[in-house]
Amino acid sequence: MAILGRERQVDWEVVYEGANGLLDLYEKDPESKGMNAIIKGFRQFTDNLFAAIDEGRPVVWHNCGCSPELIRGLEDVQPMPIEVLTVLQDLLGDVKHTTDLIDGAEAHGVAPEVCSIDKAAIGAVLKDLYPQPACMLYHNTPCDSQIAAIKAMTELTGKPMRLMDIPYLSGDREVKYLAKQLREAIPFLEEHTGKRFDWEKFREVCEESNRTGEYLRDWNELRRHKPCPQVSKMVALNTALLVAFSGDPEGTAIAKGFRDEAKERIERGESSVEGGELYRAVWYQDPVWWDLQFYDWMESELKLVIPMDLFGYYASEAFIDTSTPESMLEGLARKDLRVLPMSRQFKGPIDSFIDDYLRLCKDYQADFGIFAGHVACKHGLGGIGLFREASREAGIPLLYFEFDMFDPRVTPVETIQDHITHFVEDVVRPRKEAA
Amino acid sequence: MITAGIDIGSTTSKAALWIDDHLGPCSIGPSTTNPRATARECYEKVLQEAGIKGEDVACVFGTGYGRAKVSFADDNISELSAHGKGARVLLPSARTIIDIGGQDTKVIVMDAAGEVLDFSMNDKCAAGTGRFLDFIARTLGVSVKDLAKLHAGGSHQPASLSSMCSVFIESEVINLVNEEVPLASIVQGMHQSVAIRVAALVTRMGLVEDVVITGGVAKNAGVVDELERKLGVKVRTFPDGVDPQMVGAIGAAVIARQKHLKRSGKQA
């Protein structure tokens, strides 16, 4: 394996250096608790992954639709989301490495219309940047592109893979259906990792997941405050927290950092926008992960803040009842179906996708909505007409544009800035002035 | 109170006066490489026509691509806001404004209260713009002003133009000419091609009636005819024979009045 031992590939080194560089920037700033916590968390995740490789502990791959608590129920097993390198590279490292991986996957024959994060993940496998998995555990959410990537990865690695079927709806019947599949996945994981599934450990993991969730719920509430106490980019990071750190004390520390920072800033009467916010928007669909400074630009140039987005929103159905093995499996199934961003909104009838958006606009007192359509999320983009109708009916202006959340070559940041500037100047500002 | 709007577009520059809540004189001329001088020239024309001097004008707003170059303007406003406002003032029932200019196409959706609700722009591709019509008219060896006449002259049998790209469509048009396809059919096909592009933008925004067209291409009855066919609605025209190309400048003049009143503490 190419990244065994201390000889890490350049891609991982760039991520690691990026994390260290950002920590140098933020660590001494007492007001950046949330950002500090998640960057530390990312670095810790990388350390844990390398430690597992060095120590020969099994690594189990999973995807962003599959929360890692079940894998954490096994002793000494390291979960690894297949999107991890792309996300870390875009958020901390150098996006050029992501685009190289995308190009590598396309050159190998992966269809261009496959999501860029999936192409980059396949590119990472092709370049031997990921540790070989003992096995892989996936959900067939949030999209068809991910299923295509999962199949490609199974073929490329030749490792055992279990794909859980996520039903169209997410009622109690569907929760039980998924919980049954989670139970069936346990012997699969035990067989291929050679590790025992410990129900007591799983209970601790679920309790940790609940603790993280409690902080995130508080944090969601605090961000409703006007003016918004924390910078916009924080909300874009929450999905990374859930996918990589659910059930891990590191996740609770990050969520606490988010919550504490928001709480303290409200107590001090601070706004995320220097000079005061003028506009608030709910950002829907996908964030601009390849340029988090873009959010700083919105705040400084337009006085526009994003109090909440689809990735930051933490639905309240996440609590896992830890009283029995069955209740834990059902609780985890419920979280997978009804809470994980994208998995919650991108499957089933579009009504819940739209309802969540309208609720967020109301709860967070948004002046308008931004539907940032990641080009591969066709299942989301397909509903734009209905979205537009619902927004108009609710009297909430909606800006729609297309871009790629992992690949800046599709829509450059300047174009996105133009879209937003025009919309604020021509639609939002006149309305606020007229009000 | 007299206010003025100066619209410096990619092809033409326009000036309009708004006098005591009514439309005053308007002027139009070609855009040049010196937008500052062009703006001044258009402005002088309307002042002269109205028999007033610059100091009689309470507020001047610039709009269009060259709005920042209107050195004597008090402020400027985007062409989206200007066209939206201008269309609504002239035709209060207008909800969807299609502005087909020399360089881009915009679809502006207004809410019932007259505020811009949404918009969509084609500013990356020449197809479906006034410049595209100029280009093809040149290829056909006719004046752009004659396109509507040619369109109306033949039975409605538009030639099929498969390409959506203005570069490739030129060779298609040349082929059709060589095949002796009637000029009227080629022109109708070209207008249809523009209408398909624009209708796609409108449909994406969600069509809300009444629909009105602004910009220079609005004067081409052939494009309007094809657009009505594609959209399945009647496109409204502005009352009192107002030139649709002037709507941006008129909107800027109206916004100038509103802003001036607001700044001076009076109601708009």
XYZ file of C-alpha atoms in Angstrom, chain A residues 385 388 392 395-402 415 419 422-423 425-431 433-434, chain B residues 67 77-82 109 111 115-119 121 124 203-208 259 262:
48
model
C -39.405 24.581 -10.972
C -39.379 28.391 -7.594
C -42.838 32.726 -5.034
C -42.884 35.581 -1.092
C -39.239 34.569 -0.665
C -36.989 35.553 -3.575
C -34.884 32.633 -4.758
C -31.547 32.878 -6.519
C -30.650 29.839 -8.569
C -27.337 29.076 -10.227
C -25.314 26.030 -11.110
C -19.158 34.136 -11.658
C -24.783 36.016 -9.548
C -26.738 41.050 -9.108
C -29.454 39.327 -7.141
C -28.679 44.599 -5.935
C -31.652 43.984 -8.207
C -34.005 41.868 -6.158
C -33.187 41.908 -2.469
C -32.083 45.465 -1.782
C -35.039 47.183 -3.538
C -37.434 44.982 -1.570
C -35.810 49.486 0.864
C -39.473 49.329 -0.133
C -23.263 53.052 -16.736
C -28.509 51.360 -11.471
C -28.271 47.914 -13.065
C -30.035 47.363 -16.370
C -32.204 44.672 -14.745
C -33.690 47.148 -12.301
C -33.928 49.849 -14.967
C -39.981 38.525 -13.565
C -44.024 40.565 -8.564
C -40.485 44.689 -7.552
C -38.050 42.415 -9.393
C -38.761 38.875 -8.200
C -36.324 36.891 -10.295
C -34.227 37.124 -13.425
C -29.536 36.220 -18.226
C -22.164 34.366 -22.332
C -39.792 28.939 -19.348
C -36.967 28.425 -16.883
C -38.130 31.498 -14.992
C -41.792 30.488 -15.118
C -43.918 32.552 -17.461
C -46.205 35.087 -15.804
C -34.330 57.994 -5.162
C -36.446 59.583 -0.931
